[in-house]
Structures are given as structure tokens and as C-alpha cells.
Backbone as a ProteinNet text record, in pm:
[ID]
protein_1_A
[PRIMARY]
MLDQITPFVVDLASSPLVYLTLFLLCLVDGFFPPVPSETALVAVAAVAATSGQPVLAVVLGAAALGAIAGDSIAYAIGRRIGLQRLRNARRPRIAAAFAFAERQMQRRSASLILIGRYVPVGRVAVNMTAGATGLPYRRFLGISAVAGIAWSTTSIGIALATSSFLHEPLVAAAVSMVVAGGLGLAVDRVLGRLQRRRAARTAATVVGTVTDREARPTPATDQTPRAARAMTAPRPTTCTVTTGGTARP
[TERTIARY]
83	0	86.1	191.4	279.4	351.3	369.8	436.3	352.8	224.5	135.9	122.2	187.6	171.7	235.6	358.7	427.3	353.7	311.2	232.3	104.3	43.4	-79.9	-51.9	58.7	92.7	128.4	200.6	236.8	111.7	12.3	-113.4	-184.2	-155.2	-217.8	-136.7	-33.8	58.4	-11.4	-113.7	-184.4	-299.5	-317.6	-427.5	-374.1	-446.9	-403.9	-393.6	-459.2	-451.6	-312	-224.9	-90.6	-14.5	-40	30	-12.8	-142.1	-191.9	-144	-142.2	-96.6	50	132.8	274.7	294.2	218.3	227.4	195.5	87.1	47	148.4	202.1	302.3	426.4	472.9	593.3	565.8	445.1	409.6	409.8	341.5	334.6	472	552.6	686.6	774.2	737.4	817.2	811.8	707.4	698.4	660.5	643.8	612.9	699.2	819.9	919.5	877.7	789	759.7	698	645.6	584.4	694.7	687.6	796.6	786.1	808	792.3	901.9	1027	1135.4	1108.7	1070.8	1045.9	933	826.6	714.1	754.3	832.2	873.8	961.6	1060.4	1149.6	1072.2	978.8	900.7	814.5	746.9	662.8	748	864.5	953.1	1000	1025.8	1066.4	954.8	831.7	717.6	702.3	719.5	707.2	815.9	935.6	1045.9	1023.9	954.9	934.8	804.2	703.1	572.2	526.6	591.2	551.3	443.5	390	288.6	329.5	319.3	277.4	388.9	361.1	459	566	692.4	801.1	813.2	793.2	806.1	701.9	580.7	476	503.9	556.4	594.7	699.4	798.9	904	844.8	758.6	699.9	613.1	531.9	444.6	526.8	631.4	715.1	789.6	844.8	919.8	829.3	711	618.8	573.6	546.3	508.4	619.3	743.5	857.3	875.8	864.8	880.5	770.7	646	535	552.4	595.2	617.6	727.7	835.4	943.6	895	811.6	759.3	669.6	593.9	510.8	598.6	705.9	798.6	862.5	897.4	952.8	853.5	726.2	623.8	603.1	608.4	594.1	709	830.8	945.8	937	892.8	877	769.2	666.1	556.7	600.7	670.9	709.8	819.9	920.8	1031.1	1148.3	1264.4	1389	1399.5	1350.7	1365.8	1291	1172.7	1095.3	1156.4	1220.7	1287.9	1407.2	1476.1	1590.7	1548	1427.1	1380.7	1297.4	1327.3	1255.2	1277.6	1174.4	1181.5	1272.9	1267.8	1350.4	1492.5	1591.9	1731.7	1776	1732.9	1773.6	1721.6	1596.9	1538.7	1603.7	1627.9	1693.4	1833.3	1906.4	2040.4	2035.9	1936.4	1922.4	1895.4	1810.1	1782.4	1905.7	1980.1	2100.1	2203.2	2223.2	2318.6	2272.3	2144.4	2092.3	2108.1	2086.9	2100.2	2244.1	2341.2	2482.3	2525.9	2472.9	2519.2	2438	2321.5	2230	2288.3	2353.6	2402.8	2522.2	2601	2723.1	2703	2623.4	2607.4	2462.6	2374.7	2232.2	2198.1	2258.6	2225.4	2264.2	2387.1	2430.9	2344.3	2310.3	2232.5	2092.9	2026.9	1891.7	1892.7	1991	1997.3	2025.5	2123.2	2155	2042.2	1983.4	1875.7	1754.6	1734.9	1621.2	1625.7	1745.2	1759.7	1757.3	1745.3	1742.9	1605.6	1523.5	1385.5	1375.2	1444.4	1438.8	1516.6	1625.6	1709.5	1639.1	1557.3	1491.5	1392.7	1322.4	1227	1301.3	1408.9	1486.1	1546.4	1601.6	1666.1	1564.4	1453.8	1356.4	1286	1256.9	1197.3	1296	1423.1	1525	1543.5	1534.3	1544.1	1434.8	1313.6	1206.7	1225.3	1272	1287.2	1400.8	1506.7	1620	1599.6	1487.8	1459.1	1527.2	1566.3	1621.1	1515.1	1550.3	1449.1	1379.5	1246.9	1171.3	1201.8	1228	1258.3	1383.5	1484.3	1606	1578.5	1504.2	1472	1395.5	1298.9	1217.1	1301	1395.8	1482.5	1567.3	1627.2	1709.1	1622.1	1503.4	1412.9	1367.8	1347.9	1309.7	1420.2	1543.9	1657.3	1665.6	1646	1653.8	1543.3	1420.9	1309.8	1328	1372.3	1394.8	1510.4	1618.8	1733.8	1696.9	1620.3	1580.4	1495	1394.3	1308.2	1383.9	1470.3	1548.2	1643.7	1710.9	1803.9	1731.5	1617.7	1541.6	1497.5	1450.2	1408.1	1529	1640.4	1761.8	1810.2	1800.8	1839.9	1748.9	1619.5	1525.7	1554.4	1592.2	1621.2	1754.4	1848.7	1982.1	1980.6	1916.9	1911.5	1797.5	1724.6	1611.5	1657.1	1782.3	1830.3	1838.1	1839.9	1846.6	1708.6	1603.8	1468.7	1443.4	1503.9	1481.3	1598.2	1680.4	1793.8	1783.6	1694.5	1679.2	1803.6	1886.6	2008.5	2107.6	2117	2204.5	2154.8	2025	1967.4	1993.1	1977.1	2000.9	2147	2240.1	2382.6	2420.1	2374	2403.1	2340.6	2220.3	2151.7	2223.9	2274.3	2343.4	2473.2	2543.1	2664.8	2632.6	2528.5	2486.6	2441.9	2364.8	2316.8	2430.8	2532.2	2645.8	2720.1	2738.6	2803.6	2723.5	2592.3	2506.4	2508.6	2507.1	2507.5	2634.2	2749.7	2875.6	2877	2826.1	2823.6	2734.2	2615.7	2523.2	2580.5	2641.4	2699.7	2812.4	2893.3	3001.1	2946.8	2844.3	2783.6	2722.6	2646.7	2587.2	2694.2	2802.5	2910.7	2976.1	2998.1	3057.4	2964.6	2837.4	2742.2	2737.3	2740.2	2737.6	2864.6	2980.4	3105.5	3108.1	3056.7	3051.6	2957.3	2844.1	2749.4	2810.4	2882.5	2947.6	3055.5	3130.1	3234.3	3173.8	3062.4	2997	2944.5	2888.2	2837.9	2951.1	3063.9	3178.7	3233.6	3239.8	3288.4	3196.3	3066.7	2971.2	2988.2	3007.9	3026.7	3154.4	3263.5	3390.9	3379	3311.1	3293.3	3212.8	3111.4	3030.2	3111.6	3190.1	3274	3378	3438	3538.7	3478	3359.6	3293.3	3265.5	3224.7	3197.6	3324.4	3434.4	3560.4	3613.8	3584.2	3636.9	3559.6	3441.2	3363	3425.2	3432.8	3487	3393.3	3452.8	3372.3	3337.4	3219.8	3179.7	3262.6	3291.9	3372.7	3294.3	3358.3	3296.4	3392.2	3341.7	3423.6	3496.1	3629.4	3709.1	3783.9	3756	3825	3789.1	3887.4	3856.8	3772.2	3694.2	3604.4	3682.7	3797.5	3877.3	3930.3	3973.9	4026.2	3916.3	3797.1	3687.3	3653.4	3663.4	3633.2	3733.7	3864.8	3968.3	3954.7	3910.9	3901.4	3766.4	3675.2	3543.2	3552	3479.4	3484.7	3429.4	3501.7	3460.2	3369.1	3276	3187.7	3263.9	3237	3305.6	3221.6	3292.7	3224.1	3220.5	3123.3	3112.8	3072.3	3103.7	3068.9	2948.3	2865.6	2743.7	2751	2730.5	2737.4	2598	2587.2	2457.7	2449	2541.9	2540.9	2630	2678.8	2768.3	2893.7	2931	3052.7	3023.3	3113.1	3091.5	3114.8	3024.5	3038.9	3047.8	3128.3	3138.4	3010.2
-121.6	0	126.1	126.1	241.6	264.4	157.4	171	251.5	261.9	332.9	481	525	664.4	758.9	728.3	817.2	831.2	720.6	738.1	817.5	799.4	873.3	1022.9	1060	1201.8	1260.4	1183.6	1231.5	1255.9	1171	1190.3	1318.5	1366.9	1490.8	1614.7	1598.7	1709.7	1830.9	1809.8	1922.1	1973.8	1917.9	1957.7	2033.8	2133.1	2202.3	2109.3	1994.1	1900.1	1843.3	1857.7	1802.6	1870.2	1998.4	2070.6	2018.4	2000.9	1947.7	1804.5	1726.4	1587.6	1581.1	1664.3	1667.9	1711.4	1811.1	1857	1744	1671.4	1562.8	1448.7	1417.2	1310.8	1346	1467.8	1509.1	1518.4	1556.7	1562.8	1423.8	1329.1	1193.2	1128.5	1158.5	1100	1144.1	1255	1301.8	1210	1129.4	1036.3	894.8	871.9	738.7	715.5	660.4	653.5	581.4	479.4	410	496.4	613.8	699.6	756.4	736.6	777.8	924	1014.4	1155.4	1203.4	1154.3	1198	1161.9	1036.5	991.1	1069.5	1092.6	1168.4	1311.8	1373.3	1511.7	1524	1435	1441.3	1416.2	1321.9	1291.8	1410.6	1472.2	1587.9	1704.2	1723.7	1831.3	1808	1683.2	1652.7	1682.3	1647.9	1678.6	1829.2	1901.6	2047.6	2109.2	2052.7	2106.8	2088.6	1983.9	1955.5	2011.1	2022.6	2065.3	2200.5	2249.7	2378.1	2368.7	2251.9	2229.2	2108.3	2118.9	2233.5	2338	2444.6	2551.9	2505	2511.6	2458.6	2530.9	2661.2	2736	2690.9	2665.1	2618.7	2475	2394.1	2257.2	2259.9	2344.9	2356.2	2399.6	2501.9	2550.1	2446.4	2373.7	2271.7	2159.6	2115.7	2007.6	2052.5	2174.1	2223.3	2238.7	2296.6	2313.4	2178.2	2082.9	1950.3	1882.9	1898.1	1837.9	1899.4	2031.1	2098.3	2055.7	2049	2007.7	1862.8	1775	1635.4	1619.8	1696.4	1691.9	1738.1	1840.5	1890	1786.6	1711.9	1605.9	1498.1	1459.4	1360	1412.1	1539.8	1601.2	1591.2	1623	1616.3	1473.2	1377.1	1236.8	1196.1	1235.5	1202.6	1263.3	1386.3	1450.2	1380.5	1334.1	1265.6	1127.2	1053.4	916.2	914.5	997.9	997.9	916.7	947.5	887.8	740.4	699.2	559.4	465.8	501.7	416.2	412.7	521.6	520.2	425.2	420.3	329.2	183.9	154.6	15.8	-25	33	-4.7	-152.6	-219.3	-363.5	-400.6	-323.9	-355.3	-306.8	-392.5	-353.6	-233.3	-229.3	-118.5	14.1	15.5	138.7	177.2	78	105.5	161.6	105.2	155	297.7	330	466.2	565.2	528.1	616.3	632.3	524.9	532.6	626.2	614.5	702.7	847.6	870.6	1007.1	1067.6	987.7	1038.9	1078.8	999	1029.4	1157.3	1182.5	1294.9	1422.9	1412.5	1526.2	1645.8	1623.3	1733.8	1802.6	1729.7	1785.9	1851.9	1793.8	1845.9	1830	1897.5	1883	1933.4	2043.8	2099	2003.1	1951.7	1857	1732.5	1686.2	1563.2	1580.6	1691.3	1713.9	1736.1	1809.4	1836.4	1710.3	1632.1	1508.3	1407.6	1401.1	1306.2	1330.5	1452.4	1482.6	1402.6	1358.3	1285.5	1134	1087.8	944	911.3	830.4	808.1	764.2	657.8	614.3	710.9	763.4	853.3	979.5	1036.2	1162.4	1143.7	1031.3	1006.1	987	908	883.7	1012.5	1093.2	1217.3	1314.6	1333	1432.4	1389.1	1260.7	1212.4	1221.1	1192.1	1204.2	1348.8	1440.8	1583.4	1622.9	1572.3	1601.6	1532.7	1408	1332.1	1385.2	1438	1490	1633.3	1694.5	1829.6	1939.5	1914.5	2021.5	2131.2	2257.2	2364.1	2364.8	2374.5	2364.8	2481.4	2598.1	2712.2	2684.8	2629.4	2594.7	2482.8	2381.9	2270.6	2319	2406.8	2454.9	2531.3	2611.5	2684.3	2591.2	2490.2	2394.6	2312.1	2273.5	2194.9	2274.2	2404.3	2486.6	2489.4	2505.7	2502.3	2365.9	2259.8	2124.2	2098.7	2140.8	2119.2	2193	2317.8	2394.7	2335.9	2298.5	2239.8	2106.8	2026	1895.5	1908.8	1994.4	2011.5	2076.8	2172	2237.5	2139.6	2057.8	1960.6	1858.2	1811.4	1712.5	1770.2	1892.8	1956.3	1983.4	2022.4	2045.4	1920	1808.2	1681.7	1650.2	1675.9	1650.6	1741	1864.6	1957	1924.8	1875.6	1851.1	1743.9	1633.9	1526.2	1432	1391	1300.3	1157.4	1128.8	991.4	954.8	1054.4	1027.1	1003.6	1018.1	1005.7	866.6	764.9	628.3	577.1	668.5	630.9	704.1	662.8	734.4	729.9	623.2	615.9	724	750.6	858	992.7	1012.2	1136.8	1153	1044.4	1051.8	1081.8	1020.4	1043.2	1189	1244.7	1384.1	1476.6	1446.1	1528.4	1526	1410.2	1399.9	1479.5	1484.5	1564.8	1712.6	1759.1	1898.7	1926.2	1833.5	1852.3	1853.1	1767.6	1765	1897.4	1956.8	2087.3	2194.3	2194.7	2291.1	2269.2	2142.4	2113	2160.8	2138.6	2185.6	2337.7	2405.1	2551.3	2601.9	2542.9	2586.5	2557.4	2439.7	2406.2	2502.6	2542	2636	2772	2817.3	2945.8	2940.3	2833	2818.8	2806	2733.8	2718.8	2851.9	2934	3065	3152.4	3150	3229.9	3184.1	3052.5	3001.2	3038.7	3032	3069.1	3217.2	3299.5	3442.5	3470.7	3402.6	3421	3375.3	3262.1	3213.4	3309.9	3369.2	3465	3589.1	3637.1	3753.8	3723	3603.6	3565.4	3556.9	3496.8	3485.9	3623.3	3714	3848.6	3921.3	3900.7	3963.7	3911.2	3779.3	3719.8	3770.2	3776.3	3824.5	3969.5	4051.8	4190.9	4207.5	4125.3	4132.3	4095	3988.4	3945.6	4051.2	4112.6	4215.9	4336.2	4375.5	4488.2	4457.6	4333.8	4298.1	4300.4	4252.3	4251.3	4391.6	4482.6	4618.8	4703.1	4661.8	4740.4	4733.9	4850.8	4847.8	4774.8	4698	4624.5	4716.8	4710.3	4797.8	4769.6	4878.5	4864.9	4791	4696.2	4618.6	4607.7	4577.1	4562.2	4430	4437.6	4317	4282.1	4350.5	4322.1	4184.5	4102.5	3967.2	3972.8	3866.7	3861.2	3861.2	3793.1	3788.2	3925.5	4002.4	4136.1	4226.6	4213.9	4295.3	4261	4134.1	4093.7	4151.1	4157.9	4210.3	4359.7	4429.1	4575	4621.2	4530.6	4571.3	4617.6	4722.2	4772.6	4670.1	4652.5	4556.5	4626.1	4553.4	4615.5	4646.8	4760.9	4802.9	4763.3	4739.1	4704.1	4826.2	4836	4948.1	4894.6	4968	4927.4	5006.9	4941.7	5006.8	5012	5131.1	5150.2	5129.8	5038	5006.7	5049	5131.6	5177.1	5092.4	4984.9	4899.9	4875.2	4756.3	4719.5	4723.8	4785.1	4796	4662.7	4623.9	4496.7	4526.4	4452.7	4474.6	4435.7
0	0	0	80.2	85.4	-47	-125.3	-254.5	-352.9	-328.7	-420.3	-387	-280.8	-239	-339.9	-380.2	-473.6	-607.2	-672.9	-796.6	-775.5	-659.1	-630.4	-621.6	-555.6	-542.7	-678.5	-760.6	-894.2	-977.9	-964.8	-1038.7	-998.5	-877.2	-829.2	-863.6	-944.7	-970.8	-1029.5	-1108.1	-1169.5	-1084.7	-966.9	-879.7	-759.1	-708.6	-586.3	-465.3	-471	-358.7	-339.5	-439.9	-427.3	-313.8	-290.7	-184.3	-47.2	-28.9	97.6	118.5	11.1	22.1	61.4	-0.1	35.9	180.9	223.1	362.3	459.2	432.8	522.5	520.5	402.6	393.8	475.7	459.6	533.1	683.1	718.9	860.9	923.5	859.9	915.2	914.9	813	805.4	921	986.7	1099.3	1219	1233	1345.4	1302.2	1169.6	1117.4	993.1	1011.3	903.7	776.5	778.6	652.8	543.4	578.3	476.2	386.6	253.9	163.1	120.6	211.5	177.3	82.2	101	12.9	-132.2	-155.7	-292.2	-357.1	-282.2	-336.4	-367.7	-279.2	-299.8	-424.1	-438	-553.6	-682.6	-681.8	-801.5	-842.8	-747.6	-778.8	-828.4	-767.7	-813.3	-955.7	-992.4	-1129.4	-1228.3	-1190.5	-1277	-1293.4	-1182.3	-1187.7	-1274.8	-1272	-1350.6	-1499.8	-1538.1	-1680.2	-1735.5	-1650.3	-1700.7	-1648.2	-1544.8	-1487.4	-1382.2	-1359.7	-1257.4	-1172.7	-1042.2	-960.9	-947.9	-874.6	-856.4	-757.9	-800.2	-717.6	-583.6	-583.1	-457.8	-356	-401.7	-310.6	-266.7	-357.5	-321	-210.3	-226.7	-124.9	8.5	6.3	131.2	199.1	122.9	181.8	244.1	173.4	226.6	352.1	349.7	465.7	587.9	569.3	681.8	736.9	647.9	694.6	772.3	724.5	794.8	933.1	941.9	1070.8	1167.3	1118.9	1204.7	1250.3	1159.7	1197.7	1299.5	1284.2	1382.6	1519.1	1521.5	1649.3	1716.6	1637.2	1695.3	1756.9	1685.7	1741.9	1869.5	1873.7	1994.5	2109.9	2082.8	2187.6	2235.9	2144.6	2185	2275.7	2240.3	2323.9	2462.6	2471.1	2602.1	2684.5	2616.5	2685.7	2735	2650.8	2685.5	2791.5	2774.7	2869.1	2818.9	2874.5	2826.1	2858.3	2973.6	3013.6	2920.5	2879.9	2789.2	2649.5	2608.7	2479.2	2481.4	2595	2604.8	2598.3	2643.3	2651.2	2529.9	2414.2	2292.6	2261.9	2212.9	2190.9	2075.5	1967.9	1852.5	1874.6	1854.6	1880.2	1796.6	1669.7	1584.4	1636.6	1680.3	1732.1	1864.6	1951.2	2078.5	2056.6	1959.3	1929.8	1877.4	1794.9	1742.6	1855.2	1949.1	2061.9	2151.3	2172	2255.4	2193.3	2062.9	1995.2	2002.6	1978.8	1983.7	2122.4	2224.2	2361.1	2390.9	2344.9	2370.9	2300.7	2183.2	2103.5	2123.6	2182.8	2187.2	2261.1	2373.9	2454	2389.8	2311	2255.6	2119.7	2033.7	1898.3	1852.9	1920.3	1889.7	1749.6	1707.4	1575.8	1464.4	1469.4	1366.9	1367.6	1485.4	1496.7	1438.3	1470	1419.8	1269.3	1220	1076.7	996.1	1040.6	968.9	984.6	1104.2	1127.5	1039.5	993.4	904.5	775.7	736	610.8	630	752.7	781	839.5	770.1	816.6	961.8	999.9	1139.4	1228.2	1175.9	1255.2	1296.2	1206.1	1240.5	1354.1	1354.9	1463.2	1595	1591.4	1713.2	1767.1	1679.2	1722.2	1780.8	1711.6	1757.2	1886.3	1897.8	2021.8	2137	2109.8	2214	2255.7	2160.5	2195.1	2293.8	2272.6	2367.3	2500.5	2496.6	2620.6	2707	2645.6	2722.5	2768.4	2731	2778.6	2699.7	2574.3	2491.9	2477.9	2504.8	2497	2361.5	2364.2	2239.4	2145.6	2200.4	2113.8	2031.2	2096.1	2021.9	1922.8	1966.2	1877.2	1755.2	1774.9	1664.1	1563	1611.6	1520	1434.6	1499.8	1424.8	1330.5	1377.1	1294.3	1171.6	1186.8	1072.2	967.2	1013.5	920.1	852.6	931.7	876.7	774.9	805.3	713.4	582.2	589.2	466.9	386.1	454.9	385.8	321.2	392.8	340.7	215.2	218.6	101.5	-13.9	16	-89.5	-156	-75.3	-131.3	-217.5	-170.2	-247.8	-382.1	-380.1	-506	-594.8	-534.1	-612.8	-682.9	-614.7	-676.9	-794.8	-777.9	-887.5	-1006.8	-979.4	-1088.7	-1155.7	-1078.8	-1133.3	-1241	-1215.3	-1312.9	-1280.7	-1380.9	-1360.2	-1336.2	-1362.6	-1342.8	-1195.4	-1106.8	-964.1	-903.4	-981.7	-926	-869.5	-928.9	-883.9	-799.4	-749.5	-665.7	-532.1	-445.1	-317.3	-230.2	-243.7	-163.1	-203.5	-333.7	-379.7	-328.5	-337.4	-286.4	-137.2	-64	80.7	111	33.5	58.1	32.5	-79.8	-110.4	-5.8	33.2	132.6	266.3	305.5	433.4	433.4	319.7	311.4	331	263.1	278.2	421.3	477.4	614.8	714.2	690.6	781.8	784.3	665.7	660.7	730.5	708.1	777.4	927.8	968.5	1111.1	1179.9	1115.8	1173.9	1184.9	1081.8	1085.7	1198.1	1211.3	1316.2	1454	1471	1600.7	1638.3	1540.4	1569.8	1609.9	1539.6	1575.1	1714.6	1742.5	1875.8	1983.9	1952.5	2049.8	2082.6	1979.5	2004.4	2087.5	2054.9	2132.4	2277.7	2299.9	2436.6	2512	2443.9	2510.9	2546	2454.5	2484.9	2601.4	2602.8	2713	2845.4	2841.8	2963.4	3009.8	2913.9	2950.9	3014.2	2957.5	3016.6	3156.4	3173.2	3305.1	3406.1	3364.5	3455.1	3491.4	3393.9	3422.7	3520	3504.9	3596.7	3738.4	3751.4	3884.1	3948.2	3871.1	3924.9	3968.7	3887.2	3924.7	4052.1	4069.6	4191.3	4314.2	4302.6	4415.5	4449.1	4347.1	4371.1	4441.7	4400.9	4467	4613.3	4641.5	4780.3	4863.4	4806.1	4881.2	4902.2	4810.2	4822	4921.9	4959.3	5053.6	5193.1	5267.5	5404.1	5498.3	5587.5	5684.8	5799.4	5851.4	5963.1	6086.6	6163.2	6284.3	6390.8	6450.1	6556.6	6672.8	6785.9	6906	6897.9	6865.5	6851	6979.5	7090.2	7215.6	7266.1	7298.6	7348.2	7473.6	7491.2	7605.1	7736.5	7741.7	7865.5	7901.5	7795.9	7824.4	7875.5	7819.4	7867.6	8011.2	8044.8	8181.7	8280.7	8238.3	8328.5	8348.2	8247.6	8258.2	8309.8	8330.6	8378.4	8521.8	8564.5	8703.4	8801.5	8914.1	9016.3	9118.3	9173	9274.3	9402.7	9467.7	9590.5	9711.8	9824.5	9949.2	10040.3	10120.5	10214	10351.6	10454	10590.7	10635.1	10705.6	10754.4	10906.7	10964.2	11112.1	11166.9	11260.9	11318.7	11466	11505.5	11645.8	11729.2	11685.3	11762.4	11681.7	11681.2	11608.6	11460.5	11389.8	11243.5	11179.4	11098.1	11022.8	10871.8	10814.5	10669.7	10600.6
[MASK]
+++++++++++++++++++++++++++++++++++++++++++++++++++++++++++++++++++++++++++++++++++++++++++++++++++++++++++++++++++++++++++++++++++++++++++++++++++++++++++++++++++++++++++++++++++++++++++++++++++++++++++++++++++++++++++++++++++++++++++++++++++++++++

């Protein structure tokens, strides 16, 4: 049944429904890998390049928005399920994908999310792990937007470059992963520099606060030892009282 999806989408190339169909395919593919969104996207782009229908810009936008929405759904599922349940996946391949994503998420999240967008099982594992590990959604959404746009642009570019690649999804995936890897390294470097600058500013602020506290004069207090105060304290005096007889102390 899934094998018939791509021919069905190609048949809709001259209909406005093709945009909605591509959006839904890319959305579902974000959390259900068997859906062949890449193949359908490349095929529709090839038809558009040769016949002028559908409009390539709208195809790109529909695919990118669907990919971003699907990634966000996978992120929400991961946050809902939790990290422990992801580790205990029944299928070894899926469990291994989640384990790898968990190890790499904290160090190179941008590269991982961008490259994972081009791997059907990998994108689900990466995005769900991002949610389960508590990666801030604002950061995830920004990286996912870059990944979705890059993924749809690369797929359409491959279709425009040569029609001989239309039936070679592995070649398309390999080229896409190279492009995604370069984008991921660039984004990670930019984020790393921003984080280092933020950490440096925070450290400078802390050092300045501590220095100001040390420079403030301490209020004068009575530092006289307790024993010395006791020795210098006035002693009570005795007096004699005359009662008409012998004076008694």
C-alpha cells in the first residue's frame, strides 16, 4: 500500500490538492518513518520542472512546513514518553538509534537534528530524544526549521539537477546527508561561540560582583577579646554600715 503513495501524489501534480498531500506526507513521516515523503517530494519536483505544474516554490513551502510540524510532533511524543521508555525499545535497531541520539544530543544537537532529518528512522529517534532529554523547544524549533527547509530544498535540487536520480533514493540521501552535515557543523560552531561568549559575560559579571563585595569596608565592631573585657570591667566596691555597735562589713 505504501508503494502506491508516490504514484498517487504524482497523479495529483496538476491539482491544488498536491500541496496538501505533500504537507500531510511530510508531517506523518516526521513520526512514522515508513511513509515515503522523500520519494514523493522528488518525483513531484521533477514533474514540476518539466511541465511547470505544480509551482516549485509552493511545493518547497508545503514540504518544509510539513517536515517541521512532523518533527515537532515527534519532539512532543518524546517529552511525553520519557527517556527511560525510549531506552527500553523492543527492537534492537530502534533502541540503538535512541542510545546514539542520547549520547550525542548534549554535545552536537544541531548537527544531529539536521543530519537526522535525512534518515527516516534517525529523524524520529533524534527528535523524540530531543524532547525526552529536555532540549528547549525554542532551540529545537529553530534547528528543525533550518533542517526542514534544507531537506526540502536539497530534495528539489536533486530533482532539478538530473532526472536519473529520481529512482535512486540512496544517492539522494547520501548527497543530502553531506549537505546537512556541513550545515550542522556551521550551526553548532555558531551556537558554540554564542554560548562561550554568554558564559564569559556571566563569569565576568560574577567576578565583578565578588570584587565589589571585597572592596567594601567592613563595619567597625568591638574586637576586644572577652577575657580582656572581663579584666578591665569595674569591680563592685564594698562598704561598711554603722549600726550603732561594732561595724560589720
